[in-house]
PDB file of C-alpha atoms and ligand atoms in Angstrom:
ATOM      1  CA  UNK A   1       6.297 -19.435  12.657  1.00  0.00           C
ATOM      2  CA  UNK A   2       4.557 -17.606  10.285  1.00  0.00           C
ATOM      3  CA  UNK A   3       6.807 -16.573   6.846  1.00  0.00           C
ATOM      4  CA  UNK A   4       6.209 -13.087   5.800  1.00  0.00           C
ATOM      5  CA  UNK A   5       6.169 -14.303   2.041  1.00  0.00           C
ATOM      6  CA  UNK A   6       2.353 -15.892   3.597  1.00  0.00           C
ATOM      7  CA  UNK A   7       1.553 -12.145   3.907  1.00  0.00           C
ATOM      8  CA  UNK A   8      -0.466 -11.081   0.955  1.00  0.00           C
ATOM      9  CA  UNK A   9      -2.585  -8.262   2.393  1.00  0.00           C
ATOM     10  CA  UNK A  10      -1.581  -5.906   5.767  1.00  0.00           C
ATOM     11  CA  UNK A  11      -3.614  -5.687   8.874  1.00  0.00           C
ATOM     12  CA  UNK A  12      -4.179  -1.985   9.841  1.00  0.00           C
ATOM     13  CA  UNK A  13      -4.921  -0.905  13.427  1.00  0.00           C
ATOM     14  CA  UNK A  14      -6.003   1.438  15.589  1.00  0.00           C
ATOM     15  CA  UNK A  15      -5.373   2.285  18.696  1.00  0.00           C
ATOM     16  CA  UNK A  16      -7.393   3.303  21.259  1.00  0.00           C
ATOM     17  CA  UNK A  17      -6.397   3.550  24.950  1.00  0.00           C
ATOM     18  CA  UNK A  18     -10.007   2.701  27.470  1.00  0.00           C
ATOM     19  CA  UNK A  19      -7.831   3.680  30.384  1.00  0.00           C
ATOM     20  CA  UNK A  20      -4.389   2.797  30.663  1.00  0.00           C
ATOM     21  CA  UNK A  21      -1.556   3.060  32.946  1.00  0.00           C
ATOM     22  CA  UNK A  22       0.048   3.954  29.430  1.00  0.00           C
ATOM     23  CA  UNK A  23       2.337   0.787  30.172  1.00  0.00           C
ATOM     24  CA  UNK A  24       0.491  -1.153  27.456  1.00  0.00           C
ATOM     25  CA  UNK A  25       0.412   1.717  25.225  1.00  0.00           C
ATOM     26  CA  UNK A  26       4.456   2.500  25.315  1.00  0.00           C
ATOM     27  CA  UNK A  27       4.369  -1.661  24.516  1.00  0.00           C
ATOM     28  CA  UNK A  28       2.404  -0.712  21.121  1.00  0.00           C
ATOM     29  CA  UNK A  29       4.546   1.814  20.630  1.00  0.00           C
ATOM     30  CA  UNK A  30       8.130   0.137  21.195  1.00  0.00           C
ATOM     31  CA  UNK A  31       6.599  -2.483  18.517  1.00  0.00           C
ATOM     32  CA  UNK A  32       6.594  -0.017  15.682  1.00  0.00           C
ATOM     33  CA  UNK A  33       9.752   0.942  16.656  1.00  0.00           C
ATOM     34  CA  UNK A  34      12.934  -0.113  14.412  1.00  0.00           C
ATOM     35  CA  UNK A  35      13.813  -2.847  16.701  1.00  0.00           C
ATOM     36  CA  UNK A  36      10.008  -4.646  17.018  1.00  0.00           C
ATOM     37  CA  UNK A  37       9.135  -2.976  13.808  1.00  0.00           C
ATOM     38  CA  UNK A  38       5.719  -4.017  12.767  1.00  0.00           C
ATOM     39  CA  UNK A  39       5.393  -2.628   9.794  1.00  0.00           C
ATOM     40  CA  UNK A  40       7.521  -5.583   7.811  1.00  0.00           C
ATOM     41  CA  UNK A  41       4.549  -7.462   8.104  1.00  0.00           C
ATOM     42  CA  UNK A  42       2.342  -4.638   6.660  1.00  0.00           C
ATOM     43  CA  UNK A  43       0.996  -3.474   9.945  1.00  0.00           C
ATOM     44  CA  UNK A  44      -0.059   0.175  10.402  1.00  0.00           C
ATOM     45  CA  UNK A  45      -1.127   2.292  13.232  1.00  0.00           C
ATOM     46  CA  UNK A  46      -3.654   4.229  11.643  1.00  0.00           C
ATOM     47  CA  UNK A  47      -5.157   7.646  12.396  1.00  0.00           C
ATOM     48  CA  UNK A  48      -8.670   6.556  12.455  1.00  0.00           C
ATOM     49  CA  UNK A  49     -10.988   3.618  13.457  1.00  0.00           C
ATOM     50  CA  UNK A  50     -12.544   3.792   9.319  1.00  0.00           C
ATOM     51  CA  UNK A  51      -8.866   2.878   8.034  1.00  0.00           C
ATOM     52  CA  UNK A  52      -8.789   0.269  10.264  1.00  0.00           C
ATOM     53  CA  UNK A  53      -8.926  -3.883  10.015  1.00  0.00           C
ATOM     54  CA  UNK A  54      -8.661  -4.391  13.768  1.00  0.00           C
ATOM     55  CA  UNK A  55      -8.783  -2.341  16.908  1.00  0.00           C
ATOM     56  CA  UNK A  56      -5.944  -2.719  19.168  1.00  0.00           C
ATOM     57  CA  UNK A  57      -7.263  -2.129  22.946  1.00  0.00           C
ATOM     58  CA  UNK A  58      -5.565  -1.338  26.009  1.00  0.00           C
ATOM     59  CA  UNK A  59      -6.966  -0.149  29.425  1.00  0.00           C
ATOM     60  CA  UNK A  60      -9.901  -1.891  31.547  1.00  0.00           C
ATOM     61  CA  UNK A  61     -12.928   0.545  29.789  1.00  0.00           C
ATOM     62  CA  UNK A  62     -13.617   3.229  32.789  1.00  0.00           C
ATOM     63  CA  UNK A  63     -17.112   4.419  32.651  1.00  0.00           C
ATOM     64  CA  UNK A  64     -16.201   7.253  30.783  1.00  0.00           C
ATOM     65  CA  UNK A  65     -14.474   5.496  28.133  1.00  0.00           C
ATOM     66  CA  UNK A  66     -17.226   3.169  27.454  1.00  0.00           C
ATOM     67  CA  UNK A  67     -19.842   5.026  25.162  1.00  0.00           C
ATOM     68  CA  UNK A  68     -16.404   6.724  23.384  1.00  0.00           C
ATOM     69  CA  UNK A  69     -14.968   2.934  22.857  1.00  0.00           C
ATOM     70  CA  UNK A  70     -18.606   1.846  21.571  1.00  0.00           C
ATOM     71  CA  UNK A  71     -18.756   4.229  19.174  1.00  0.00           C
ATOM     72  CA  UNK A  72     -14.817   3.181  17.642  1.00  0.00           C
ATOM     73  CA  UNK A  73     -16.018  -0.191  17.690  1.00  0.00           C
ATOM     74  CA  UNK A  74     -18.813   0.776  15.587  1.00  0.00           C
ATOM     75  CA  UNK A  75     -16.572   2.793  13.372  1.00  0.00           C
ATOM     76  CA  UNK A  76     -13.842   0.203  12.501  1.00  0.00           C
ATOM     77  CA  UNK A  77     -15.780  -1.363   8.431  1.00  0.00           C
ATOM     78  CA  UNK A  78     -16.796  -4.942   8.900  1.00  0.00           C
ATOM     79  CA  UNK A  79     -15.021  -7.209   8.535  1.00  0.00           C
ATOM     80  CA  UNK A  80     -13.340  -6.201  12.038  1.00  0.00           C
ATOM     81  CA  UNK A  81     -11.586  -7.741  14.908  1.00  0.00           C
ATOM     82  CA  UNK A  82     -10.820  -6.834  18.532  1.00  0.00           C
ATOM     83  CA  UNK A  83      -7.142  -7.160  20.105  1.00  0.00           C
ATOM     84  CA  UNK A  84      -7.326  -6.685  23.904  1.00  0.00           C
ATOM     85  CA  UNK A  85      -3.405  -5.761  24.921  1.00  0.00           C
ATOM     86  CA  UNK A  86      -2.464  -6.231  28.510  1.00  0.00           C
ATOM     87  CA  UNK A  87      -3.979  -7.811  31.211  1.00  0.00           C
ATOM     88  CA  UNK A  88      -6.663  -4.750  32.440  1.00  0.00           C
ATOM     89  CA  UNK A  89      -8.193  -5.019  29.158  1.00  0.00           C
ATOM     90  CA  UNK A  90      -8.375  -8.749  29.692  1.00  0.00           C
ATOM     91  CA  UNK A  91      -9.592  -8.816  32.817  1.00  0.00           C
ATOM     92  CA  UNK A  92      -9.570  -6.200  34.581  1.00  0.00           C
ATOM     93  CA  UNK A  93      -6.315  -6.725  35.947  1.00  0.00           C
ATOM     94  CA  UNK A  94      -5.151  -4.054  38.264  1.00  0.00           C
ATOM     95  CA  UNK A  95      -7.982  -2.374  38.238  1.00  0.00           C
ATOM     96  CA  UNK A  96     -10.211  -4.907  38.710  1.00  0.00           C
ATOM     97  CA  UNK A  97     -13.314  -4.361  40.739  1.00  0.00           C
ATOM     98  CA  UNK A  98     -12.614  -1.010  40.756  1.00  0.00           C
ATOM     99  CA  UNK A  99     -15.968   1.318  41.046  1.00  0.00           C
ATOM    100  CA  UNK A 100     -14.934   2.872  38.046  1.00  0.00           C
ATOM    101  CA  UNK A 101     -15.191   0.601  35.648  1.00  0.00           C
ATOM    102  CA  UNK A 102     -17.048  -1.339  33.066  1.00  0.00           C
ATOM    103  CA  UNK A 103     -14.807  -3.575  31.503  1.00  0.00           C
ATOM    104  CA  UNK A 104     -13.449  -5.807  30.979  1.00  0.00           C
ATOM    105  CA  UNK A 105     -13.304  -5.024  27.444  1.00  0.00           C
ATOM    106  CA  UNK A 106     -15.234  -8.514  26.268  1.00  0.00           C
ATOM    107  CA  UNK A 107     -18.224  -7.387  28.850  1.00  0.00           C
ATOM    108  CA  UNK A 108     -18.172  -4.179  26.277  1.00  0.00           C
ATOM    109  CA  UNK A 109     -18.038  -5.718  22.771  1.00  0.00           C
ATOM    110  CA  UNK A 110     -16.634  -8.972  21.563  1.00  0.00           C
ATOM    111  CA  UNK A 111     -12.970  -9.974  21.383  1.00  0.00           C
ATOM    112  CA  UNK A 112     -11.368 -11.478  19.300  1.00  0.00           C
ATOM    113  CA  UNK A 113      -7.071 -11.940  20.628  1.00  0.00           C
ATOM    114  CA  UNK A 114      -6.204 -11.734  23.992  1.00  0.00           C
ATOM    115  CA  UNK A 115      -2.409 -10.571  24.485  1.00  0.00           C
ATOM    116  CA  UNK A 116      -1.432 -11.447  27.985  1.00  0.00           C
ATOM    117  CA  UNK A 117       0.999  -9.690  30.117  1.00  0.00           C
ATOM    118  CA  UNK A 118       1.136  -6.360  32.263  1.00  0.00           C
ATOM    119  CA  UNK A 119       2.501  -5.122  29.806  1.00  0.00           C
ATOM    120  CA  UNK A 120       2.754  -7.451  27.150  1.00  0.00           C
ATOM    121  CA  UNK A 121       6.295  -7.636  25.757  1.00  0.00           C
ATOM    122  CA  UNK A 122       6.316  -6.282  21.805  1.00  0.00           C
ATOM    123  CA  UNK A 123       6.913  -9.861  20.947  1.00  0.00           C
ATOM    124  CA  UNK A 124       3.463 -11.077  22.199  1.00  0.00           C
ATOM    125  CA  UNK A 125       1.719  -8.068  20.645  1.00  0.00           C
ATOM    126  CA  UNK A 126       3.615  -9.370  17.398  1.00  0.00           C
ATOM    127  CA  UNK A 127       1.973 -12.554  18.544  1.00  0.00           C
ATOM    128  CA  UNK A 128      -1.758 -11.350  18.795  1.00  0.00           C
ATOM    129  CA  UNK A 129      -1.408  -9.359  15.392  1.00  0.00           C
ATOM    130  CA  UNK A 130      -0.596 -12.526  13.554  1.00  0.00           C
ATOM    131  CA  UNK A 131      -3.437 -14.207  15.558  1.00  0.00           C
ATOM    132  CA  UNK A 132      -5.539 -11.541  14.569  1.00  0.00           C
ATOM    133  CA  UNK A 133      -4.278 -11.139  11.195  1.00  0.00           C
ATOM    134  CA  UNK A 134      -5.527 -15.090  10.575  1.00  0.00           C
ATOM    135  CA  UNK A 135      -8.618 -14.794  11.738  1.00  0.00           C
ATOM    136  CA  UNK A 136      -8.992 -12.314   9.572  1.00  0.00           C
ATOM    137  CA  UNK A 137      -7.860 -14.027   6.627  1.00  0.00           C
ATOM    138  CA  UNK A 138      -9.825 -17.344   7.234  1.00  0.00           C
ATOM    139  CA  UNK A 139     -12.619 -14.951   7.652  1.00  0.00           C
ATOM    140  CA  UNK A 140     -12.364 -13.347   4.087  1.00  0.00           C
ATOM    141  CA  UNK A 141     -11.604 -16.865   2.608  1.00  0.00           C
ATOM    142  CA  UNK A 142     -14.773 -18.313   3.677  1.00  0.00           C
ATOM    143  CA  UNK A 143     -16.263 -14.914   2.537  1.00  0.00           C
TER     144      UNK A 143
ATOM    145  CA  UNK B   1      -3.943  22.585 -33.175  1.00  0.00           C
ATOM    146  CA  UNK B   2      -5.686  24.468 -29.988  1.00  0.00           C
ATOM    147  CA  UNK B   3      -4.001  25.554 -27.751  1.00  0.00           C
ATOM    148  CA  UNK B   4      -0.886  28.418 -26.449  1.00  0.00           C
ATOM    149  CA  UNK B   5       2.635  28.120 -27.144  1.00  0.00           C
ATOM    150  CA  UNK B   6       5.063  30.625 -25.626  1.00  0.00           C
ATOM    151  CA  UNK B   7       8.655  30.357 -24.853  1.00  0.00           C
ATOM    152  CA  UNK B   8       8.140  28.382 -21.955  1.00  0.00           C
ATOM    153  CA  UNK B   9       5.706  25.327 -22.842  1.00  0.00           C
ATOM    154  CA  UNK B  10       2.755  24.594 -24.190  1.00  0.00           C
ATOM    155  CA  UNK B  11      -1.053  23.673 -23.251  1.00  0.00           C
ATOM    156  CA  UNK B  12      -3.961  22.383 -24.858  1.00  0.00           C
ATOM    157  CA  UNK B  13      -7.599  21.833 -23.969  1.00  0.00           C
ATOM    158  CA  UNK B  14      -6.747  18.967 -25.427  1.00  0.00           C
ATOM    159  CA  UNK B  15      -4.186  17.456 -23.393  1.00  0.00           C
ATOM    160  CA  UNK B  16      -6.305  18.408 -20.315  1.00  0.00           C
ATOM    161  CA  UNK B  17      -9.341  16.840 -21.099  1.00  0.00           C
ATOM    162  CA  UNK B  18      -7.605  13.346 -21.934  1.00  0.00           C
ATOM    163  CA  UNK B  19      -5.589  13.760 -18.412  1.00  0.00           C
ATOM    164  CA  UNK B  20      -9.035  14.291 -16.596  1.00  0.00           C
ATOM    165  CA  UNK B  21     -10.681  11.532 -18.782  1.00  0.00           C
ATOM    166  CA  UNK B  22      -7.976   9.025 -17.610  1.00  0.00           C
ATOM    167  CA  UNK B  23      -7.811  10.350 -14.292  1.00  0.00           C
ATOM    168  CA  UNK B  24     -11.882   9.840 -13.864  1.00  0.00           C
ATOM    169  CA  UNK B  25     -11.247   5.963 -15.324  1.00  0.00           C
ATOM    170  CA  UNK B  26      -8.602   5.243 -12.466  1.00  0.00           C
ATOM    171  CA  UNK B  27     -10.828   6.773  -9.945  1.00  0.00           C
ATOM    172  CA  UNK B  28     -13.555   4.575 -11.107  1.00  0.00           C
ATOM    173  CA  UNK B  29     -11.767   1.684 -11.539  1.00  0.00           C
ATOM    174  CA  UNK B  30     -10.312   2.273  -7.557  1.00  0.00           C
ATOM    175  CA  UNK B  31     -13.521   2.532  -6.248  1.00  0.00           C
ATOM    176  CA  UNK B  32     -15.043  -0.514  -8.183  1.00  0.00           C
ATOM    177  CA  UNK B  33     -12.478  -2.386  -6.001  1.00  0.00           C
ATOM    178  CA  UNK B  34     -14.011  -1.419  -2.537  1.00  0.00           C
ATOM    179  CA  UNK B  35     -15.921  -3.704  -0.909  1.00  0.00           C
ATOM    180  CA  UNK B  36     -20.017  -3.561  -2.350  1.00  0.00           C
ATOM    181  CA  UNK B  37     -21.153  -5.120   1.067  1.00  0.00           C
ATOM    182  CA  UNK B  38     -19.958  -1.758   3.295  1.00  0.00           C
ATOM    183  CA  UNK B  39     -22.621  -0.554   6.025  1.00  0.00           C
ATOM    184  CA  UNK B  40     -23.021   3.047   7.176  1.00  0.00           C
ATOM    185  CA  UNK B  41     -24.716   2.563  10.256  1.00  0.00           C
ATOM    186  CA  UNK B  42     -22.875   3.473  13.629  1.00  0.00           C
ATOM    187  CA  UNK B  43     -21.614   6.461  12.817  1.00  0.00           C
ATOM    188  CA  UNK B  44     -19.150   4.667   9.966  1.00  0.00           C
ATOM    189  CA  UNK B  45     -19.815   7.402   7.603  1.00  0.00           C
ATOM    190  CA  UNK B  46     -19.349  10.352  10.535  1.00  0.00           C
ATOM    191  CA  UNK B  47     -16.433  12.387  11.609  1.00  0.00           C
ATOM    192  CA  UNK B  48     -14.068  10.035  13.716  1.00  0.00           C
ATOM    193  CA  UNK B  49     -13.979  12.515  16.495  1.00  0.00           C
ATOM    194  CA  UNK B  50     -12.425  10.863  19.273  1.00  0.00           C
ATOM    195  CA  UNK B  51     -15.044   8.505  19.709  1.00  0.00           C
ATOM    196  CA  UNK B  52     -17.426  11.639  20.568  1.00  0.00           C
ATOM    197  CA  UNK B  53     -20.686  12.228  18.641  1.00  0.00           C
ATOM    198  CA  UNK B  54     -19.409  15.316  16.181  1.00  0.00           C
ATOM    199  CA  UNK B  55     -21.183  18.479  17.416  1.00  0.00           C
ATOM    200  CA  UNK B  56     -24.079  18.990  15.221  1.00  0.00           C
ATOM    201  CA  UNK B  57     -24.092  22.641  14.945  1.00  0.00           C
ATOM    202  CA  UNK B  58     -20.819  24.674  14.743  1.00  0.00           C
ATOM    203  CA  UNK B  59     -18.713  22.055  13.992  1.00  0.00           C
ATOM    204  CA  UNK B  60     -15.931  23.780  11.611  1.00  0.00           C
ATOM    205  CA  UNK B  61     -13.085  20.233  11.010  1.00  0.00           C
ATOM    206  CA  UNK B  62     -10.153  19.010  12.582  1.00  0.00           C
ATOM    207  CA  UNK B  63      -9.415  22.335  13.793  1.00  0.00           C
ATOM    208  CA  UNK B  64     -12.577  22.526  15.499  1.00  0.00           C
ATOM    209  CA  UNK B  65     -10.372  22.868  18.982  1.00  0.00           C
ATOM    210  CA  UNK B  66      -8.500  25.471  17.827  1.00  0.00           C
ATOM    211  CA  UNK B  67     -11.665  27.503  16.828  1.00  0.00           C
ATOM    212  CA  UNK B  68     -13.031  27.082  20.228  1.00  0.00           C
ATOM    213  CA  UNK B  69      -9.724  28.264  21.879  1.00  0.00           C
ATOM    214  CA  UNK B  70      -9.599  31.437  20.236  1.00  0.00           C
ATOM    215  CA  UNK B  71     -13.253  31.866  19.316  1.00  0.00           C
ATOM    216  CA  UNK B  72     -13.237  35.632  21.320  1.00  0.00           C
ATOM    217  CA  UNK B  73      -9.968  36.596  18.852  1.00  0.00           C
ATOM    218  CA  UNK B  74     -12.054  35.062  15.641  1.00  0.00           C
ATOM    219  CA  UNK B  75     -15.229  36.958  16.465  1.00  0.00           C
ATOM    220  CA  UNK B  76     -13.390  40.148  16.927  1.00  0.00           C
ATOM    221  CA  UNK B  77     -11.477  39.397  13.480  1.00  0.00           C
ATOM    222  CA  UNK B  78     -14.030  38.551  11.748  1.00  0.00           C
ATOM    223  CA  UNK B  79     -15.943  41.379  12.566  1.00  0.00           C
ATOM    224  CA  UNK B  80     -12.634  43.125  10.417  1.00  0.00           C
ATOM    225  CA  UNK B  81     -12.729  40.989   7.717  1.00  0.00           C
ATOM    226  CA  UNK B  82     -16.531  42.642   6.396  1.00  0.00           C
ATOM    227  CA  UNK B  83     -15.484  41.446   2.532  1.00  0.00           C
ATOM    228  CA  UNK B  84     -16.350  45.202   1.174  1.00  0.00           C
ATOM    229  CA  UNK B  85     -13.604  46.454  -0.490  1.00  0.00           C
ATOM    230  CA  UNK B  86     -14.126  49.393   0.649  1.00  0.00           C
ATOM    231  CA  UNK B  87     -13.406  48.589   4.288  1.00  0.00           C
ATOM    232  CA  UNK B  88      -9.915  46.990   2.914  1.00  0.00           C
ATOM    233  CA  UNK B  89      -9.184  50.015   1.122  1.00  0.00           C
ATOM    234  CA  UNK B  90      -9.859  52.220   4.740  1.00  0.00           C
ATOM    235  CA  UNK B  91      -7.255  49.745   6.385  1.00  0.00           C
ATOM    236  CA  UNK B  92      -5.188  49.863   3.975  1.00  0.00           C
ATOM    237  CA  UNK B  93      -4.770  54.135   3.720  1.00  0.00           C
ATOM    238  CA  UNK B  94      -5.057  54.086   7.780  1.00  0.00           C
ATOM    239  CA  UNK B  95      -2.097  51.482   7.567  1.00  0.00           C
ATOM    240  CA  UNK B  96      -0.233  53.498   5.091  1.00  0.00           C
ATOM    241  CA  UNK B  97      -0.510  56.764   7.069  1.00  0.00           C
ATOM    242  CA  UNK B  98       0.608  55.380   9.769  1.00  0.00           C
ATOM    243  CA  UNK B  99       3.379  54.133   8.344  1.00  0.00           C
ATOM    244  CA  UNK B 100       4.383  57.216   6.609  1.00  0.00           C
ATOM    245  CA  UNK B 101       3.756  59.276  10.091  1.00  0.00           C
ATOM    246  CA  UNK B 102       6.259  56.822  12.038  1.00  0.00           C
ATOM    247  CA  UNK B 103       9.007  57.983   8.963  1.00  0.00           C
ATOM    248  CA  UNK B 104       8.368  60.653   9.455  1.00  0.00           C
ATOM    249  CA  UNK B 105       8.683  61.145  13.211  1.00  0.00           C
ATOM    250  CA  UNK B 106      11.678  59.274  12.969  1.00  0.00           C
ATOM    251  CA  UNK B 107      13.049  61.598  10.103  1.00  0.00           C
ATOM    252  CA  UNK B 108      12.655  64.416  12.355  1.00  0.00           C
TER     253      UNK B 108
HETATM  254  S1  SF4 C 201      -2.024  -4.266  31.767  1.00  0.00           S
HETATM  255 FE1  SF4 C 201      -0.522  -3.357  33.139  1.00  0.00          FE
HETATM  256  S2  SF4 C 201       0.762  -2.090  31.832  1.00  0.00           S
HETATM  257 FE2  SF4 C 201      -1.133  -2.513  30.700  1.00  0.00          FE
HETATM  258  S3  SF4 C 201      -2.460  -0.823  31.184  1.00  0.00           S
HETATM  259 FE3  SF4 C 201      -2.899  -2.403  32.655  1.00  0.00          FE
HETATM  260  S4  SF4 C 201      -1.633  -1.912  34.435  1.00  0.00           S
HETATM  261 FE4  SF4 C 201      -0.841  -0.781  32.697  1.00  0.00          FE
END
């Protein structure tokens, strides 16, 4: 268990939505709510992929989605990390096989935190922000 | 000392310039902090627009949608708005007649 007095600097986020059932996305949602509430460990949705430290990905990638998704990716400063929320991002899941895609998200770009679950429960997204948010940090200490 | 004093406050070039001066340090200091190592490439220093290439010609902001919507009602308004003063000066009497025509009427 992390302590949040460990938490010197805050891990902002986008989010971007590859396509969805939108049951991941409500997940990312009810964790900023008052009950999850991830901003008392200095987590922020932000408003655009140059704010943030880490992308937060749901959805498998349909082929529509992928150059738009590339192009966040490439937008998010270095150093950056990938958080793949739910299991279609992961692998496919439910949509997996499907003609329409090109995902999995890893066959797009690298990722960094997989959060398991269809949809992940706020708790594990918690969990793959604090992943995240130590990779990060090891990263920057090396740095 | 330069500078106005009325009834209700004072200012000086003064003050002003030693507010920007201080103003310009803090700005420089803030940006000294950013990170030296920061690539452009991949669009970083573009419009986030969605994850879509911003339009190259045309493209007026974040209200770029909103232009498109009512780009008929724009064209026509703008055709209105010339900038001569003269032409706000013709709207302006046409506006007034009209008004004073409905008062008229109505007074009748
Ligand atoms: S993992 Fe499940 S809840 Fe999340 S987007 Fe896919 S189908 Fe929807």
């Amino acid at each position: 268990m992390m302590n949040q007095e460990e938490i010197k600097k805050s891990l902002w986020v986008f989010h971007l939505n590859t396509g969805s059932c939108n049951g991941c996305d409500i997940e990312i949602v009810a964790s900023s709510n008052p009950r999850y509430d991830i901003e008392r460990f200095g987590t922020k949705i932000v408003g655009t992929p140059r704010h943030a430290d880490a992308l937060l990905i749901t959805g498998p990638v349909t082929r529509e989605m992928e150059k738009k998704a590339k192009r966040v990716y490439e937008q998010v400063p270095e150093p950056k990390l990938v958080i793949s929320v739910g299991n279609c991002g992961n692998t496919g899941g439910v949509f997996y096989e499907s003609y329409n895609l090109e995902g999995p998200i890893d066959k797009v770009f690298p990722v960094d935190v997989y959060v398991p679950g269809c949809p992940p429960r706020p708790e594990a997204i918690i969990d793959g922000l604090k992943e995240a948010w130590k990779i990060l940090e090891g990263e920057e200490d090396e740095g | 000392m330069i500078g106005l004093e009325t009834g209700y406050g004072n200012w000086s070039p003064i003050i002003w310039l030693v507010s920007l001066i201080v103003i310009a340090v803090l700005i420089l200091f803030l940006r000294s902090l950013g990170k030296k190592d920061y690539k452009k490439e991949g669009g970083k220093d573009e419009e986030f627009f969605s994850g879509n290439e911003p339009p190259e010609e045309g493209f007026r902001g974040d209200y770029w949608g909103f232009f498109e919507v009512f780009e008929r009602y724009y064209k026509y308004m703008e055709k209105m708005h010339s900038g001569l003063i003269n032409d706000y000066m013709l709207w302006f009497l046409v506006v007034l007649a009209l008004i004073v025509f409905a008062l008229l009427v109505r007074s009748i």
